[in-house]
mmCIF file of C-alpha atoms and ligand atoms in Angstrom:
data_model
loop_
_atom_site.group_PDB
_atom_site.id
_atom_site.type_symbol
_atom_site.label_atom_id
_atom_site.label_comp_id
_atom_site.label_asym_id
_atom_site.label_seq_id
_atom_site.Cartn_x
_atom_site.Cartn_y
_atom_site.Cartn_z
ATOM 1 C CA UNK A 1 16.262 21.454 -20.019
ATOM 2 C CA UNK A 2 14.358 18.145 -20.020
ATOM 3 C CA UNK A 3 16.523 15.135 -20.845
ATOM 4 C CA UNK A 4 15.320 13.108 -23.827
ATOM 5 C CA UNK A 5 14.545 9.545 -22.764
ATOM 6 C CA UNK A 6 14.596 6.660 -25.237
ATOM 7 C CA UNK A 7 14.492 3.515 -23.088
ATOM 8 C CA UNK A 8 12.768 3.125 -19.731
ATOM 9 C CA UNK A 9 12.766 0.428 -17.080
ATOM 10 C CA UNK A 10 9.807 -0.420 -14.861
ATOM 11 C CA UNK A 11 10.080 -2.051 -11.444
ATOM 12 C CA UNK A 12 7.898 -2.854 -8.433
ATOM 13 C CA UNK A 13 9.391 -2.455 -4.957
ATOM 14 C CA UNK A 14 8.451 -2.888 -1.276
ATOM 15 C CA UNK A 15 5.266 -4.773 -0.345
ATOM 16 C CA UNK A 16 3.257 -5.930 -3.358
ATOM 17 C CA UNK A 17 -0.282 -4.653 -3.902
ATOM 18 C CA UNK A 18 -3.232 -5.723 -6.084
ATOM 19 C CA UNK A 19 -3.247 -3.482 -9.155
ATOM 20 C CA UNK A 20 0.534 -3.341 -9.569
ATOM 21 C CA UNK A 21 0.167 -5.534 -12.676
ATOM 22 C CA UNK A 22 -2.374 -3.131 -14.148
ATOM 23 C CA UNK A 23 0.153 -0.330 -13.594
ATOM 24 C CA UNK A 24 3.001 -2.333 -15.209
ATOM 25 C CA UNK A 25 0.759 -3.028 -18.212
ATOM 26 C CA UNK A 26 -0.260 0.621 -18.577
ATOM 27 C CA UNK A 27 3.314 1.921 -18.209
ATOM 28 C CA UNK A 28 4.572 -0.525 -20.826
ATOM 29 C CA UNK A 29 1.890 0.034 -23.424
ATOM 30 C CA UNK A 30 1.676 3.837 -23.067
ATOM 31 C CA UNK A 31 5.459 4.130 -23.188
ATOM 32 C CA UNK A 32 5.540 2.028 -26.378
ATOM 33 C CA UNK A 33 2.789 4.266 -27.818
ATOM 34 C CA UNK A 34 4.972 7.245 -26.882
ATOM 35 C CA UNK A 35 7.817 5.773 -28.939
ATOM 36 C CA UNK A 36 9.912 4.546 -25.996
ATOM 37 C CA UNK A 37 11.556 1.167 -25.517
ATOM 38 C CA UNK A 38 10.628 -0.640 -22.293
ATOM 39 C CA UNK A 39 12.522 -3.076 -20.082
ATOM 40 C CA UNK A 40 11.068 -4.956 -17.111
ATOM 41 C CA UNK A 41 13.314 -5.016 -14.044
ATOM 42 C CA UNK A 42 12.606 -7.994 -11.807
ATOM 43 C CA UNK A 43 12.563 -8.012 -7.965
ATOM 44 C CA UNK A 44 12.823 -4.275 -7.336
ATOM 45 C CA UNK A 45 16.166 -2.622 -6.668
ATOM 46 C CA UNK A 46 17.696 -6.018 -5.859
ATOM 47 C CA UNK A 47 16.897 -7.227 -9.383
ATOM 48 C CA UNK A 48 18.385 -4.030 -10.786
ATOM 49 C CA UNK A 49 21.654 -4.654 -8.923
ATOM 50 C CA UNK A 50 21.593 -8.291 -10.089
ATOM 51 C CA UNK A 51 20.830 -7.161 -13.665
ATOM 52 C CA UNK A 52 17.594 -9.151 -13.860
ATOM 53 C CA UNK A 53 16.407 -7.068 -16.776
ATOM 54 C CA UNK A 54 14.230 -8.252 -19.670
ATOM 55 C CA UNK A 55 12.985 -6.565 -22.832
ATOM 56 C CA UNK A 56 9.262 -5.801 -22.747
ATOM 57 C CA UNK A 57 7.012 -5.493 -25.752
ATOM 58 C CA UNK A 58 3.265 -5.030 -26.110
ATOM 59 C CA UNK A 59 2.426 -8.709 -25.481
ATOM 60 C CA UNK A 60 4.825 -9.072 -22.514
ATOM 61 C CA UNK A 61 2.107 -7.561 -20.324
ATOM 62 C CA UNK A 62 -0.851 -9.427 -21.831
ATOM 63 C CA UNK A 63 -3.335 -11.213 -19.548
ATOM 64 C CA UNK A 64 -2.117 -9.581 -16.318
ATOM 65 C CA UNK A 65 -4.576 -6.735 -15.641
ATOM 66 C CA UNK A 66 -6.804 -9.043 -13.579
ATOM 67 C CA UNK A 67 -4.002 -10.709 -11.611
ATOM 68 C CA UNK A 68 -2.921 -9.912 -8.045
ATOM 69 C CA UNK A 69 0.723 -9.661 -6.988
ATOM 70 C CA UNK A 70 3.297 -8.358 -9.433
ATOM 71 C CA UNK A 71 4.616 -10.267 -12.463
ATOM 72 C CA UNK A 72 7.954 -8.504 -11.969
ATOM 73 C CA UNK A 73 8.291 -9.701 -8.392
ATOM 74 C CA UNK A 74 9.381 -7.396 -5.601
ATOM 75 C CA UNK A 75 12.029 -7.301 -2.915
ATOM 76 C CA UNK A 76 13.463 -5.290 -0.093
ATOM 77 C CA UNK A 77 17.066 -4.378 -0.842
ATOM 78 C CA UNK A 78 19.279 -2.954 1.899
ATOM 79 C CA UNK A 79 22.219 -2.442 -0.454
ATOM 80 C CA UNK A 80 20.216 0.159 -2.352
ATOM 81 C CA UNK A 81 19.814 2.323 0.759
ATOM 82 C CA UNK A 82 23.584 2.980 0.583
ATOM 83 C CA UNK A 83 25.067 5.465 -1.903
ATOM 84 C CA UNK A 84 27.392 2.837 -3.357
ATOM 85 C CA UNK A 85 24.370 0.631 -4.235
ATOM 86 C CA UNK A 86 22.604 3.583 -5.838
ATOM 87 C CA UNK A 87 25.715 4.519 -7.862
ATOM 88 C CA UNK A 88 26.023 0.924 -9.049
ATOM 89 C CA UNK A 89 22.281 0.876 -9.893
ATOM 90 C CA UNK A 90 22.690 3.965 -12.107
ATOM 91 C CA UNK A 91 25.742 2.427 -13.782
ATOM 92 C CA UNK A 92 23.771 -0.762 -14.550
ATOM 93 C CA UNK A 93 20.974 1.367 -16.035
ATOM 94 C CA UNK A 94 23.473 3.062 -18.350
ATOM 95 C CA UNK A 95 25.024 -0.305 -19.288
ATOM 96 C CA UNK A 96 21.558 -1.548 -20.382
ATOM 97 C CA UNK A 97 20.741 1.710 -22.168
ATOM 98 C CA UNK A 98 18.055 2.604 -19.602
ATOM 99 C CA UNK A 99 17.745 6.375 -19.186
ATOM 100 C CA UNK A 100 14.554 6.426 -17.124
ATOM 101 C CA UNK A 101 12.954 4.232 -14.460
ATOM 102 C CA UNK A 102 9.340 4.077 -13.309
ATOM 103 C CA UNK A 103 9.141 2.807 -9.729
ATOM 104 C CA UNK A 104 5.857 1.398 -8.426
ATOM 105 C CA UNK A 105 5.947 1.213 -4.609
ATOM 106 C CA UNK A 106 5.651 3.040 -1.321
ATOM 107 C CA UNK A 107 7.632 5.910 0.139
ATOM 108 C CA UNK A 108 10.683 3.712 0.858
ATOM 109 C CA UNK A 109 10.750 2.927 -2.854
ATOM 110 C CA UNK A 110 10.377 6.661 -3.619
ATOM 111 C CA UNK A 111 13.598 7.288 -1.676
ATOM 112 C CA UNK A 112 15.334 4.828 -3.977
ATOM 113 C CA UNK A 113 13.875 6.642 -7.009
ATOM 114 C CA UNK A 114 15.003 9.980 -5.609
ATOM 115 C CA UNK A 115 18.529 8.607 -5.174
ATOM 116 C CA UNK A 116 18.575 7.274 -8.748
ATOM 117 C CA UNK A 117 17.490 10.664 -10.104
ATOM 118 C CA UNK A 118 20.413 12.270 -8.231
ATOM 119 C CA UNK A 119 22.622 9.750 -10.077
ATOM 120 C CA UNK A 120 21.357 11.087 -13.410
ATOM 121 C CA UNK A 121 18.626 8.533 -14.214
ATOM 122 C CA UNK A 122 15.185 10.034 -14.871
ATOM 123 C CA UNK A 123 12.715 8.642 -12.322
ATOM 124 C CA UNK A 124 8.970 8.707 -11.850
ATOM 125 C CA UNK A 125 7.190 7.105 -8.861
ATOM 126 C CA UNK A 126 3.724 5.562 -8.826
ATOM 127 C CA UNK A 127 2.080 5.016 -5.413
ATOM 128 C CA UNK A 128 1.683 1.278 -4.819
ATOM 129 C CA UNK A 129 0.885 0.091 -1.307
ATOM 130 C CA UNK A 130 -2.143 -1.396 0.416
ATOM 131 C CA UNK A 131 -1.429 0.864 3.409
ATOM 132 C CA UNK A 132 -2.667 4.186 1.874
ATOM 133 C CA UNK A 133 0.115 5.882 3.825
ATOM 134 C CA UNK A 134 1.746 8.091 1.178
ATOM 135 C CA UNK A 135 1.161 11.712 2.175
ATOM 136 C CA UNK A 136 1.064 13.353 -1.273
ATOM 137 C CA UNK A 137 -1.777 11.225 -2.646
ATOM 138 C CA UNK A 138 -5.322 10.360 -1.603
ATOM 139 C CA UNK A 139 -5.109 7.021 -3.440
ATOM 140 C CA UNK A 140 -2.501 4.263 -3.478
ATOM 141 C CA UNK A 141 -2.696 1.187 -5.694
ATOM 142 C CA UNK A 142 -4.011 -1.829 -3.777
ATOM 143 C CA UNK A 143 -5.769 -0.151 -0.867
ATOM 144 C CA UNK A 144 -9.227 -0.543 -2.359
ATOM 145 C CA UNK A 145 -8.836 -4.276 -2.988
ATOM 146 C CA UNK A 146 -7.148 -4.910 0.373
ATOM 147 C CA UNK A 147 -9.737 -3.047 2.393
ATOM 148 C CA UNK A 148 -12.588 -4.833 0.592
ATOM 149 C CA UNK A 149 -10.904 -8.216 1.209
ATOM 150 C CA UNK A 150 -10.543 -7.360 4.900
ATOM 151 C CA UNK A 151 -14.121 -6.073 5.104
ATOM 152 C CA UNK A 152 -15.560 -9.286 3.607
ATOM 153 C CA UNK A 153 -13.492 -11.449 5.955
ATOM 154 C CA UNK A 154 -14.609 -9.417 8.978
ATOM 155 C CA UNK A 155 -18.272 -9.763 7.897
ATOM 156 C CA UNK A 156 -17.794 -13.543 7.977
ATOM 157 C CA UNK A 157 -16.212 -13.483 11.417
ATOM 158 C CA UNK A 158 -19.082 -11.291 12.563
ATOM 159 C CA UNK A 159 -21.687 -13.864 11.443
ATOM 160 C CA UNK A 160 -20.220 -16.609 13.593
ATOM 161 C CA UNK A 161 -19.385 -14.190 16.382
ATOM 162 C CA UNK A 162 -23.088 -13.273 16.530
ATOM 163 C CA UNK A 163 -24.271 -16.895 16.554
ATOM 164 C CA UNK A 164 -21.991 -17.725 19.480
ATOM 165 C CA UNK A 165 -22.308 -14.350 21.226
ATOM 166 C CA UNK A 166 -18.549 -13.981 21.163
ATOM 167 C CA UNK A 167 -16.073 -11.179 21.040
ATOM 168 C CA UNK A 168 -13.399 -11.112 18.306
ATOM 169 C CA UNK A 169 -10.153 -9.228 18.072
ATOM 170 C CA UNK A 170 -9.390 -9.005 14.359
ATOM 171 C CA UNK A 171 -5.926 -7.956 13.286
ATOM 172 C CA UNK A 172 -5.613 -6.216 9.928
ATOM 173 C CA UNK A 173 -2.448 -5.133 8.078
ATOM 174 C CA UNK A 174 -0.739 -1.829 8.730
ATOM 175 C CA UNK A 175 2.550 -1.881 10.603
ATOM 176 C CA UNK A 176 2.815 1.888 10.710
ATOM 177 C CA UNK A 177 -0.534 2.977 9.291
ATOM 178 C CA UNK A 178 -4.110 2.574 10.508
ATOM 179 C CA UNK A 179 -6.058 3.220 7.307
ATOM 180 C CA UNK A 180 -7.188 -0.372 6.673
ATOM 181 C CA UNK A 181 -8.236 -0.620 10.334
ATOM 182 C CA UNK A 182 -10.011 2.744 10.227
ATOM 183 C CA UNK A 183 -11.943 2.008 7.048
ATOM 184 C CA UNK A 184 -12.918 -1.490 8.244
ATOM 185 C CA UNK A 185 -14.011 -0.236 11.626
ATOM 186 C CA UNK A 186 -16.463 2.109 9.893
ATOM 187 C CA UNK A 187 -17.468 -0.359 7.145
ATOM 188 C CA UNK A 188 -17.879 -3.288 9.550
ATOM 189 C CA UNK A 189 -19.407 -1.365 12.459
ATOM 190 C CA UNK A 190 -16.701 -2.442 14.904
ATOM 191 C CA UNK A 191 -16.973 -1.890 18.647
ATOM 192 C CA UNK A 192 -13.493 -0.515 18.869
ATOM 193 C CA UNK A 193 -10.373 0.237 16.844
ATOM 194 C CA UNK A 194 -6.693 0.267 17.694
ATOM 195 C CA UNK A 195 -4.295 2.018 15.319
ATOM 196 C CA UNK A 196 -0.636 3.066 15.610
ATOM 197 C CA UNK A 197 -1.468 6.761 15.113
ATOM 198 C CA UNK A 198 -3.821 6.881 18.113
ATOM 199 C CA UNK A 199 -2.771 4.106 20.469
ATOM 200 C CA UNK A 200 -3.076 5.137 24.141
ATOM 201 C CA UNK A 201 -2.441 1.755 25.880
ATOM 202 C CA UNK A 202 -5.802 2.014 27.705
ATOM 203 C CA UNK A 203 -7.194 -1.528 27.334
ATOM 204 C CA UNK A 204 -9.638 -0.936 30.187
ATOM 205 C CA UNK A 205 -11.599 1.489 27.965
ATOM 206 C CA UNK A 206 -12.057 -1.288 25.383
ATOM 207 C CA UNK A 207 -13.206 -3.723 28.079
ATOM 208 C CA UNK A 208 -15.658 -1.196 29.590
ATOM 209 C CA UNK A 209 -17.008 -0.497 26.113
ATOM 210 C CA UNK A 210 -17.654 -4.214 25.467
ATOM 211 C CA UNK A 211 -19.483 -4.559 28.806
ATOM 212 C CA UNK A 212 -21.669 -1.505 28.068
ATOM 213 C CA UNK A 213 -22.442 -2.817 24.559
ATOM 214 C CA UNK A 214 -23.335 -6.290 25.908
ATOM 215 C CA UNK A 215 -25.730 -4.667 28.413
ATOM 216 C CA UNK A 216 -27.293 -2.751 25.498
ATOM 217 C CA UNK A 217 -28.089 -6.111 23.894
ATOM 218 C CA UNK A 218 -25.221 -6.509 21.412
ATOM 219 C CA UNK A 219 -24.596 -10.171 20.603
ATOM 220 C CA UNK A 220 -21.211 -9.775 18.957
ATOM 221 C CA UNK A 221 -18.201 -7.578 19.560
ATOM 222 C CA UNK A 222 -15.606 -6.807 16.917
ATOM 223 C CA UNK A 223 -12.384 -5.102 17.930
ATOM 224 C CA UNK A 224 -10.243 -4.151 14.939
ATOM 225 C CA UNK A 225 -6.561 -4.090 15.758
ATOM 226 C CA UNK A 226 -3.892 -2.838 13.346
ATOM 227 C CA UNK A 227 -0.795 -5.018 12.850
ATOM 228 C CA UNK A 228 1.349 -2.212 14.277
ATOM 229 C CA UNK A 229 -0.315 -2.676 17.683
ATOM 230 C CA UNK A 230 -0.241 -6.484 17.405
ATOM 231 C CA UNK A 231 -0.546 -8.882 20.372
ATOM 232 C CA UNK A 232 -4.109 -9.796 19.334
ATOM 233 C CA UNK A 233 -3.958 -13.265 20.986
ATOM 234 C CA UNK A 234 -2.957 -12.014 24.435
ATOM 235 C CA UNK A 235 -5.356 -9.093 24.133
ATOM 236 C CA UNK A 236 -8.210 -11.535 23.412
ATOM 237 C CA UNK A 237 -7.291 -13.579 26.493
ATOM 238 C CA UNK A 238 -7.307 -10.493 28.735
ATOM 239 C CA UNK A 239 -10.651 -9.317 27.324
ATOM 240 C CA UNK A 240 -12.190 -12.747 27.956
ATOM 241 C CA UNK A 241 -10.879 -12.799 31.536
ATOM 242 C CA UNK A 242 -12.187 -9.286 32.263
ATOM 243 C CA UNK A 243 -15.609 -9.545 30.578
ATOM 244 C CA UNK A 244 -16.479 -13.233 30.898
ATOM 245 C CA UNK A 245 -17.331 -13.174 27.165
ATOM 246 C CA UNK A 246 -15.646 -15.873 25.056
ATOM 247 C CA UNK A 247 -13.092 -13.995 22.942
ATOM 248 C CA UNK A 248 -11.101 -15.155 19.917
ATOM 249 C CA UNK A 249 -8.322 -13.555 17.917
ATOM 250 C CA UNK A 250 -8.200 -13.655 14.105
ATOM 251 C CA UNK A 251 -5.153 -12.402 12.237
ATOM 252 C CA UNK A 252 -6.082 -11.752 8.612
ATOM 253 C CA UNK A 253 -2.447 -11.444 7.471
ATOM 254 C CA UNK A 254 -1.232 -11.742 3.900
ATOM 255 C CA UNK A 255 -4.664 -12.594 2.481
ATOM 256 C CA UNK A 256 -5.184 -8.818 2.415
ATOM 257 C CA UNK A 257 -2.282 -8.258 0.032
ATOM 258 C CA UNK A 258 -3.289 -10.804 -2.585
ATOM 259 C CA UNK A 259 -6.183 -11.408 -4.933
ATOM 260 C CA UNK A 260 -7.573 -9.993 -8.130
ATOM 261 C CA UNK A 261 -7.621 -6.167 -8.048
ATOM 262 C CA UNK A 262 -10.929 -4.328 -7.709
ATOM 263 C CA UNK A 263 -12.270 -2.266 -10.602
ATOM 264 C CA UNK A 264 -11.116 0.913 -8.851
ATOM 265 C CA UNK A 265 -7.570 -0.413 -8.430
ATOM 266 C CA UNK A 266 -7.415 -1.469 -12.092
ATOM 267 C CA UNK A 267 -8.680 1.872 -13.389
ATOM 268 C CA UNK A 268 -6.585 4.094 -11.097
ATOM 269 C CA UNK A 269 -3.466 1.950 -11.616
ATOM 270 C CA UNK A 270 -3.955 2.036 -15.397
ATOM 271 C CA UNK A 271 -4.450 5.813 -15.376
ATOM 272 C CA UNK A 272 -1.435 6.419 -13.130
ATOM 273 C CA UNK A 273 0.687 4.071 -15.232
ATOM 274 C CA UNK A 274 -0.174 6.017 -18.398
ATOM 275 C CA UNK A 275 0.374 9.325 -16.597
ATOM 276 C CA UNK A 276 3.866 8.180 -15.543
ATOM 277 C CA UNK A 277 4.727 7.030 -19.083
ATOM 278 C CA UNK A 278 3.665 10.456 -20.392
ATOM 279 C CA UNK A 279 5.850 12.234 -17.817
ATOM 280 C CA UNK A 280 8.757 10.053 -18.931
ATOM 281 C CA UNK A 281 8.176 10.939 -22.586
ATOM 282 C CA UNK A 282 8.212 14.638 -21.598
ATOM 283 C CA UNK A 283 11.678 14.149 -20.050
ATOM 284 C CA UNK A 284 10.476 14.758 -16.472
ATOM 285 C CA UNK A 285 12.433 13.341 -13.546
ATOM 286 C CA UNK A 286 12.217 13.068 -9.742
ATOM 287 C CA UNK A 287 8.388 13.227 -9.913
ATOM 288 C CA UNK A 288 5.638 11.117 -8.379
ATOM 289 C CA UNK A 289 2.140 10.592 -9.696
ATOM 290 C CA UNK A 290 -0.596 11.554 -7.210
ATOM 291 C CA UNK A 291 -4.372 11.602 -6.981
ATOM 292 C CA UNK A 292 -5.497 14.794 -5.296
ATOM 293 C CA UNK A 293 -8.797 16.713 -5.136
ATOM 294 C CA UNK A 294 -10.427 14.430 -7.685
ATOM 295 C CA UNK A 295 -7.674 14.545 -10.290
ATOM 296 C CA UNK A 296 -4.377 12.968 -11.317
ATOM 297 C CA UNK A 297 -1.334 15.160 -10.970
ATOM 298 C CA UNK A 298 2.398 14.959 -10.284
ATOM 299 C CA UNK A 299 4.741 16.365 -7.687
ATOM 300 C CA UNK A 300 8.455 16.631 -7.004
ATOM 301 C CA UNK A 301 9.671 13.589 -5.017
ATOM 302 C CA UNK A 302 11.554 15.799 -2.522
ATOM 303 C CA UNK A 303 8.316 17.680 -1.775
ATOM 304 C CA UNK A 304 6.301 14.450 -1.654
ATOM 305 C CA UNK A 305 8.662 12.854 0.866
ATOM 306 C CA UNK A 306 8.646 15.950 3.068
ATOM 307 C CA UNK A 307 4.854 15.747 3.500
ATOM 308 C CA UNK A 308 3.235 14.152 6.556
ATOM 309 C CA UNK A 309 0.017 12.160 6.512
ATOM 310 C CA UNK A 310 -2.325 12.012 9.464
ATOM 311 C CA UNK A 311 -5.459 10.021 10.162
ATOM 312 C CA UNK A 312 -8.654 12.034 9.651
ATOM 313 C CA UNK A 313 -9.819 13.076 13.128
ATOM 314 C CA UNK A 314 -13.386 13.232 11.845
ATOM 315 C CA UNK A 315 -13.349 9.675 10.473
ATOM 316 C CA UNK A 316 -11.695 8.408 13.655
ATOM 317 C CA UNK A 317 -14.461 10.110 15.630
ATOM 318 C CA UNK A 318 -17.070 8.480 13.348
ATOM 319 C CA UNK A 319 -15.472 5.054 13.878
ATOM 320 C CA UNK A 320 -15.829 5.561 17.625
ATOM 321 C CA UNK A 321 -19.298 7.097 17.704
ATOM 322 C CA UNK A 322 -21.691 5.073 15.536
ATOM 323 C CA UNK A 323 -21.134 1.499 16.759
HETATM 324 P P1 LIG B 1 7.751 0.717 0.490
HETATM 325 O O1 LIG B 1 8.266 1.191 -0.810
HETATM 326 O O2 LIG B 1 6.495 -0.074 0.352
HETATM 327 O O3 LIG B 1 7.681 1.842 1.514
HETATM 328 P P2 LIG B 1 10.151 -0.272 1.812
HETATM 329 O O4 LIG B 1 10.173 0.811 2.823
HETATM 330 O O5 LIG B 1 10.418 -1.667 2.248
HETATM 331 O O6 LIG B 1 8.759 -0.375 1.053
HETATM 332 O O7 LIG B 1 11.193 0.143 0.675
HETATM 333 C C1 LIG B 1 11.373 -0.661 -0.463
HETATM 334 C C2 LIG B 1 12.803 -0.592 -0.923
HETATM 335 O O8 LIG B 1 13.126 0.747 -1.291
HETATM 336 C C3 LIG B 1 13.849 -0.953 0.126
HETATM 337 O O9 LIG B 1 14.043 -2.334 0.248
HETATM 338 C C4 LIG B 1 15.087 -0.283 -0.435
HETATM 339 O O10 LIG B 1 15.658 -1.050 -1.459
HETATM 340 C C5 LIG B 1 14.503 0.981 -1.042
HETATM 341 N N1 LIG B 1 14.668 2.081 -0.082
HETATM 342 C C6 LIG B 1 14.027 2.256 1.080
HETATM 343 N N2 LIG B 1 14.495 3.328 1.747
HETATM 344 C C7 LIG B 1 15.482 3.839 0.976
HETATM 345 C C8 LIG B 1 16.375 4.955 1.114
HETATM 346 N N3 LIG B 1 16.349 5.759 2.179
HETATM 347 N N4 LIG B 1 17.244 5.184 0.105
HETATM 348 C C9 LIG B 1 17.279 4.388 -0.986
HETATM 349 N N5 LIG B 1 16.477 3.315 -1.158
HETATM 350 C C10 LIG B 1 15.591 3.049 -0.206
HETATM 351 O O1 LIG B 2 2.499 -3.736 2.114
HETATM 352 C C1 LIG B 2 2.364 -3.052 3.305
HETATM 353 C C2 LIG B 2 2.452 -4.010 4.453
HETATM 354 O O2 LIG B 2 1.511 -4.995 4.244
HETATM 355 C C3 LIG B 2 2.267 -3.402 5.825
HETATM 356 O O3 LIG B 2 0.956 -3.246 6.224
HETATM 357 C C4 LIG B 2 3.026 -4.317 6.701
HETATM 358 O O4 LIG B 2 3.575 -3.586 7.731
HETATM 359 C C5 LIG B 2 4.089 -4.886 5.819
HETATM 360 O O5 LIG B 2 3.716 -4.631 4.487
HETATM 361 C C6 LIG B 2 4.321 -6.323 6.026
HETATM 362 O O6 LIG B 2 5.201 -6.787 5.075
HETATM 363 P P1 LIG B 2 5.770 -8.267 5.068
HETATM 364 O O7 LIG B 2 4.579 -9.161 5.186
HETATM 365 O O8 LIG B 2 6.457 -8.356 3.764
HETATM 366 O O9 LIG B 2 6.684 -8.310 6.230
#
């Protein structure tokens, strides 16, 4: 039987993402509408263990929908990976009268939520990561803003690259996932793309490709390299030595994780936040909110974490074939 929940906590965990604030706002206000009390938990699971817990009311989340980052702060907390940390986390929830927690984060954060649900605290996850690497959902909060930020930056590099007839290796975020790189390579018309899921260590192919493209009359060359491959500076030096074309490396870095969320991120984050607050009010636990086949839905966390995500072969083929 579903457990009746009266007070919920909301936290953000793992890497921050634009749109997390919109999700916090939606969770808080929909939960209040549903008759629940809400508490904000600062700095992810670390803040929970340190009891950094504040009462939230309607106005606590005012004027944040348009802001990047997360007003709650976020952290990576090793202690919470251990059972003792999780047991203590559940105890702290009970001490503060919290019977449910909504976790906004990536699949590492989902594992924390799963552990808390096993400790008797109702948990609901909301996908928040710029990496788009959560298997159960086609959308994660922050990807849209991040990929548009990266795309605009790459357009700018391309302008100057063209003027100087240079080659540029541009490193985008994604330590384990190539979605930002894949989308930018298509959106920016890159010469080549390197992503963790497909890396074959064959740099000569990239060099040959640049030479062929230069002979075809191309005045700029953009190689998009995911953070997980890295080494953009040394790669640029080797490309320059092999092709004779002046080559620079640009690492976009944290710029991709900040900034005001796009309209899509605000709307999806708001919808998912409300969806999660409704699941909480229904007494659901160990669930994650997903966007699948054009609709919002929810899934068991155990099932969600067992799923694998792979890069679309067709999109990868497109990225390689219409330069
Ligand atoms: P993301 O949620 O973006 O994938 P991380 O993988 O860094 O980010 O995870 C965020 C936090 O979630 C970690 O710092 C840790 O506190 C918690 N976490 C990660 N893995 C586990 C796990 N296996 N069990 C419990 N908590 C975990
Ligand atoms: O938020 C996801 C992400 O940006 C990954 O692409 C990257 O691997 C990681 O976080 C980097 O995190 P940090 O800058 O906190 O080390």
